[in-house]
PDB file of C-alpha atoms in Angstrom:
ATOM      1  CA  MET A  56     130.083  -1.006 -11.607  1.00  0.00           C
ATOM      2  CA  ILE A  57     127.702   1.419 -10.613  1.00  0.00           C
ATOM      3  CA  GLY A  58     125.867  -0.159  -8.274  1.00  0.00           C
ATOM      4  CA  ILE A  59     122.113   0.750  -7.095  1.00  0.00           C
ATOM      5  CA  LEU A  60     119.782  -0.500  -4.938  1.00  0.00           C
ATOM      6  CA  ILE A  61     116.127  -0.284  -5.260  1.00  0.00           C
ATOM      7  CA  VAL A  62     113.646   0.315  -2.371  1.00  0.00           C
ATOM      8  CA  LEU A  63     109.849  -0.545  -2.812  1.00  0.00           C
ATOM      9  CA  ILE A  64     107.722   2.018  -1.115  1.00  0.00           C
ATOM     10  CA  PHE A  65     104.613   0.576   0.282  1.00  0.00           C
ATOM     11  CA  SER A  66     101.519   2.126   1.914  1.00  0.00           C
ATOM     12  CA  SER A  67      99.519   0.604   3.984  1.00  0.00           C
ATOM     13  CA  SER A  68      96.587   1.463   2.733  1.00  0.00           C
ATOM     14  CA  LEU A  69      97.391  -0.629  -0.338  1.00  0.00           C
ATOM     15  CA  ALA A  70      97.570  -3.720   2.701  1.00  0.00           C
ATOM     16  CA  TYR A  71      93.712  -3.496   2.160  1.00  0.00           C
ATOM     17  CA  SER A  72      93.153  -3.557  -1.324  1.00  0.00           C
ATOM     18  CA  THR A  73      92.500  -6.304  -3.482  1.00  0.00           C
ATOM     19  CA  GLN A  74      93.304  -5.124  -6.114  1.00  0.00           C
ATOM     20  CA  LEU A  75      97.103  -3.741  -5.178  1.00  0.00           C
ATOM     21  CA  PRO A  76      98.327  -0.932  -7.688  1.00  0.00           C
ATOM     22  CA  PRO A  77     101.327  -1.315  -9.030  1.00  0.00           C
ATOM     23  CA  LEU A  78     104.235  -0.402  -6.356  1.00  0.00           C
ATOM     24  CA  PRO A  79     106.620   2.833  -6.302  1.00  0.00           C
ATOM     25  CA  PHE A  80     110.100   2.310  -6.237  1.00  0.00           C
ATOM     26  CA  LYS A  81     112.794   4.109  -5.630  1.00  0.00           C
ATOM     27  CA  LYS A  82     116.552   3.967  -7.066  1.00  0.00           C
ATOM     28  CA  LEU A  83     118.924   4.529  -4.069  1.00  0.00           C
ATOM     29  CA  GLN A  84     122.539   5.422  -6.329  1.00  0.00           C
ATOM     30  CA  LEU A  85     125.838   3.819  -4.837  1.00  0.00           C
ATOM     31  CA  PRO A  86     129.002   5.203  -4.258  1.00  0.00           C
ATOM     32  CA  LEU A  87     130.897   5.192  -6.986  1.00  0.00           C
ATOM     33  CA  GLN A  88     133.334   2.344  -7.853  1.00  0.00           C
ATOM     34  CA  THR A  89     131.232  -0.181  -5.656  1.00  0.00           C
ATOM     35  CA  VAL A  90     130.386  -3.623  -6.202  1.00  0.00           C
ATOM     36  CA  GLY A  91     126.569  -4.510  -4.745  1.00  0.00           C
ATOM     37  CA  PRO A  92     124.910  -4.232  -3.424  1.00  0.00           C
ATOM     38  CA  ASP A  93     125.045  -8.401  -2.142  1.00  0.00           C
ATOM     39  CA  SER A  94     122.406  -7.673   0.262  1.00  0.00           C
ATOM     40  CA  ASN A  95     119.558  -5.318   2.308  1.00  0.00           C
ATOM     41  CA  ALA A  96     118.388  -5.506   5.634  1.00  0.00           C
ATOM     42  CA  PHE A  97     116.853  -2.281   7.924  1.00  0.00           C
ATOM     43  CA  ASP A  98     117.484  -2.001  11.567  1.00  0.00           C
ATOM     44  CA  LEU A  99     114.784  -2.822  13.830  1.00  0.00           C
ATOM     45  CA  LYS A 100     114.837   1.007  14.183  1.00  0.00           C
ATOM     46  CA  GLY A 101     113.476   1.053  10.898  1.00  0.00           C
ATOM     47  CA  ASN A 102     116.613   2.428  10.008  1.00  0.00           C
ATOM     48  CA  GLY A 103     118.389   1.434   6.961  1.00  0.00           C
ATOM     49  CA  PRO A 104     118.363   1.096   4.263  1.00  0.00           C
ATOM     50  CA  TYR A 105     121.824  -1.453   4.761  1.00  0.00           C
ATOM     51  CA  THR A 106     123.780  -3.105   2.484  1.00  0.00           C
ATOM     52  CA  SER A 107     126.403  -4.797   2.245  1.00  0.00           C
ATOM     53  CA  VAL A 108     129.338  -4.509  -0.923  1.00  0.00           C
ATOM     54  CA  ALA A 109     131.580  -7.315  -2.243  1.00  0.00           C
ATOM     55  CA  ASP A 110     134.744  -5.130  -0.976  1.00  0.00           C
ATOM     56  CA  GLY A 111     133.428  -5.961   2.822  1.00  0.00           C
ATOM     57  CA  ARG A 112     131.837  -2.654   4.006  1.00  0.00           C
ATOM     58  CA  VAL A 113     127.931  -2.518   5.107  1.00  0.00           C
ATOM     59  CA  LEU A 114     127.207   0.784   3.477  1.00  0.00           C
ATOM     60  CA  LYS A 115     123.971   2.405   5.585  1.00  0.00           C
ATOM     61  CA  TYR A 116     121.551   5.056   3.771  1.00  0.00           C
ATOM     62  CA  GLN A 117     121.194   8.939   5.430  1.00  0.00           C
ATOM     63  CA  GLY A 118     118.203  10.716   3.576  1.00  0.00           C
ATOM     64  CA  PRO A 119     118.748  12.201  -0.438  1.00  0.00           C
ATOM     65  CA  ASN A 120     120.750  15.099   1.474  1.00  0.00           C
ATOM     66  CA  ILE A 121     124.149  12.739   2.443  1.00  0.00           C
ATOM     67  CA  GLY A 122     123.341   9.695   0.587  1.00  0.00           C
ATOM     68  CA  PHE A 123     125.126   6.205   2.165  1.00  0.00           C
ATOM     69  CA  ILE A 124     127.966   5.930   4.070  1.00  0.00           C
ATOM     70  CA  ASP A 125     130.174   2.775   5.515  1.00  0.00           C
ATOM     71  CA  PHE A 126     128.806   1.322   8.400  1.00  0.00           C
ATOM     72  CA  ALA A 127     130.777  -1.753   9.526  1.00  0.00           C
ATOM     73  CA  THR A 128     133.290  -3.090   7.840  1.00  0.00           C
ATOM     74  CA  THR A 129     134.567  -6.683   7.706  1.00  0.00           C
ATOM     75  CA  SER A 130     137.851  -8.320   9.318  1.00  0.00           C
ATOM     76  CA  HIS A 131     140.472  -7.939   6.534  1.00  0.00           C
ATOM     77  CA  LEU A 132     141.087 -11.522   6.508  1.00  0.00           C
ATOM     78  CA  ARG A 133     138.285 -12.248   4.719  1.00  0.00           C
ATOM     79  CA  ASP A 134     140.417 -13.216   1.518  1.00  0.00           C
ATOM     80  CA  ILE A 135     139.095 -16.279   0.033  1.00  0.00           C
ATOM     81  CA  ASN A 136     142.731 -18.064  -0.088  1.00  0.00           C
ATOM     82  CA  LEU A 137     143.122 -17.688   3.611  1.00  0.00           C
ATOM     83  CA  ILE A 138     140.197 -19.435   3.810  1.00  0.00           C
ATOM     84  CA  LEU A 139     140.343 -21.590   1.591  1.00  0.00           C
ATOM     85  CA  GLN A 140     144.305 -22.302   2.926  1.00  0.00           C
ATOM     86  CA  SER A 141     143.815 -22.888   6.301  1.00  0.00           C
ATOM     87  CA  GLY A 142     140.825 -26.185   6.285  1.00  0.00           C
ATOM     88  CA  ASP A 143     139.164 -24.018   9.497  1.00  0.00           C
ATOM     89  CA  THR A 144     136.805 -26.324  10.194  1.00  0.00           C
ATOM     90  CA  ARG A 145     135.722 -24.783  13.668  1.00  0.00           C
ATOM     91  CA  GLY A 146     132.026 -23.106  12.349  1.00  0.00           C
ATOM     92  CA  ARG A 147     128.560 -25.558  14.108  1.00  0.00           C
ATOM     93  CA  PHE A 148     125.400 -24.247  12.939  1.00  0.00           C
ATOM     94  CA  PHE A 149     122.741 -24.039  15.171  1.00  0.00           C
ATOM     95  CA  LYS A 150     119.497 -24.019  17.063  1.00  0.00           C
ATOM     96  CA  TYR A 151     117.252 -21.945  19.122  1.00  0.00           C
ATOM     97  CA  ASN A 152     114.325 -22.982  21.505  1.00  0.00           C
ATOM     98  CA  ILE A 153     112.512 -20.194  22.349  1.00  0.00           C
ATOM     99  CA  ARG A 154     110.119 -21.422  24.483  1.00  0.00           C
ATOM    100  CA  THR A 155     113.043 -23.442  26.649  1.00  0.00           C
ATOM    101  CA  LYS A 156     115.675 -20.165  25.482  1.00  0.00           C
ATOM    102  CA  GLN A 157     118.390 -23.185  25.098  1.00  0.00           C
ATOM    103  CA  VAL A 158     119.864 -23.686  22.142  1.00  0.00           C
ATOM    104  CA  THR A 159     121.457 -26.330  20.796  1.00  0.00           C
ATOM    105  CA  SER A 160     124.510 -27.229  18.328  1.00  0.00           C
ATOM    106  CA  LEU A 161     122.676 -29.532  15.153  1.00  0.00           C
ATOM    107  CA  LEU A 162     126.070 -29.933  13.249  1.00  0.00           C
ATOM    108  CA  SER A 163     129.562 -29.415  13.680  1.00  0.00           C
ATOM    109  CA  GLU A 164     132.807 -28.887  11.956  1.00  0.00           C
ATOM    110  CA  LEU A 165     131.814 -26.813   8.987  1.00  0.00           C
ATOM    111  CA  SER A 166     134.473 -25.200   6.775  1.00  0.00           C
ATOM    112  CA  GLY A 167     133.503 -22.109   4.785  1.00  0.00           C
ATOM    113  CA  PRO A 168     130.360 -21.580   5.171  1.00  0.00           C
ATOM    114  CA  ALA A 169     127.900 -19.566   2.930  1.00  0.00           C
ATOM    115  CA  GLY A 170     125.099 -19.602   3.184  1.00  0.00           C
ATOM    116  CA  VAL A 171     121.587 -20.989   5.389  1.00  0.00           C
ATOM    117  CA  ALA A 172     117.692 -22.358   3.642  1.00  0.00           C
ATOM    118  CA  LEU A 173     115.015 -23.356   5.789  1.00  0.00           C
ATOM    119  CA  SER A 174     112.001 -25.503   3.826  1.00  0.00           C
ATOM    120  CA  LEU A 175     109.154 -23.570   3.803  1.00  0.00           C
ATOM    121  CA  ASP A 176     107.119 -26.330   5.773  1.00  0.00           C
ATOM    122  CA  GLY A 177     110.674 -26.560   8.354  1.00  0.00           C
ATOM    123  CA  SER A 178     111.172 -29.939   7.892  1.00  0.00           C
ATOM    124  CA  TYR A 179     114.445 -28.871   6.566  1.00  0.00           C
ATOM    125  CA  VAL A 180     117.184 -27.111   6.066  1.00  0.00           C
ATOM    126  CA  LEU A 181     119.862 -26.198   3.469  1.00  0.00           C
ATOM    127  CA  ILE A 182     123.761 -25.188   4.166  1.00  0.00           C
ATOM    128  CA  THR A 183     125.881 -24.813   1.397  1.00  0.00           C
ATOM    129  CA  LYS A 184     129.973 -24.703   2.141  1.00  0.00           C
ATOM    130  CA  ILE A 185     132.691 -23.266   0.222  1.00  0.00           C
ATOM    131  CA  ILE A 186     135.393 -25.894   1.255  1.00  0.00           C
ATOM    132  CA  ALA A 187     133.858 -29.269   1.411  1.00  0.00           C
ATOM    133  CA  SER A 188     134.929 -31.299   4.128  1.00  0.00           C
ATOM    134  CA  THR A 189     135.714 -35.443   4.350  1.00  0.00           C
TER     135      THR A 189
END
């Protein structure tokens, strides 16, 4: 499967317009035999985009002449079967207070965390887990 990452290019002048024209976009071709992208990010310096792909690699875009290169890989133990069989419940969910710089553990004994989402008003958090614990 060929993966394609679509990047929207925003113009700062569009931010002040009341009627926005259609946004231009550019398709960035991922390497052949790549399944993904799974997620995308830019770093604090505006470099990237970075994208993770299904086999655990993180790719970084180096411009139109080079394209995507391998930037990082995850553990060779990234195997769902090993995770399911391990019964590992050492995962924790933390809260960080930016004013006091204090970290508080809100949940412990998590196994197989798969994602976190904060409600729009900040009143609750949803945590998905791959492995249910009793």
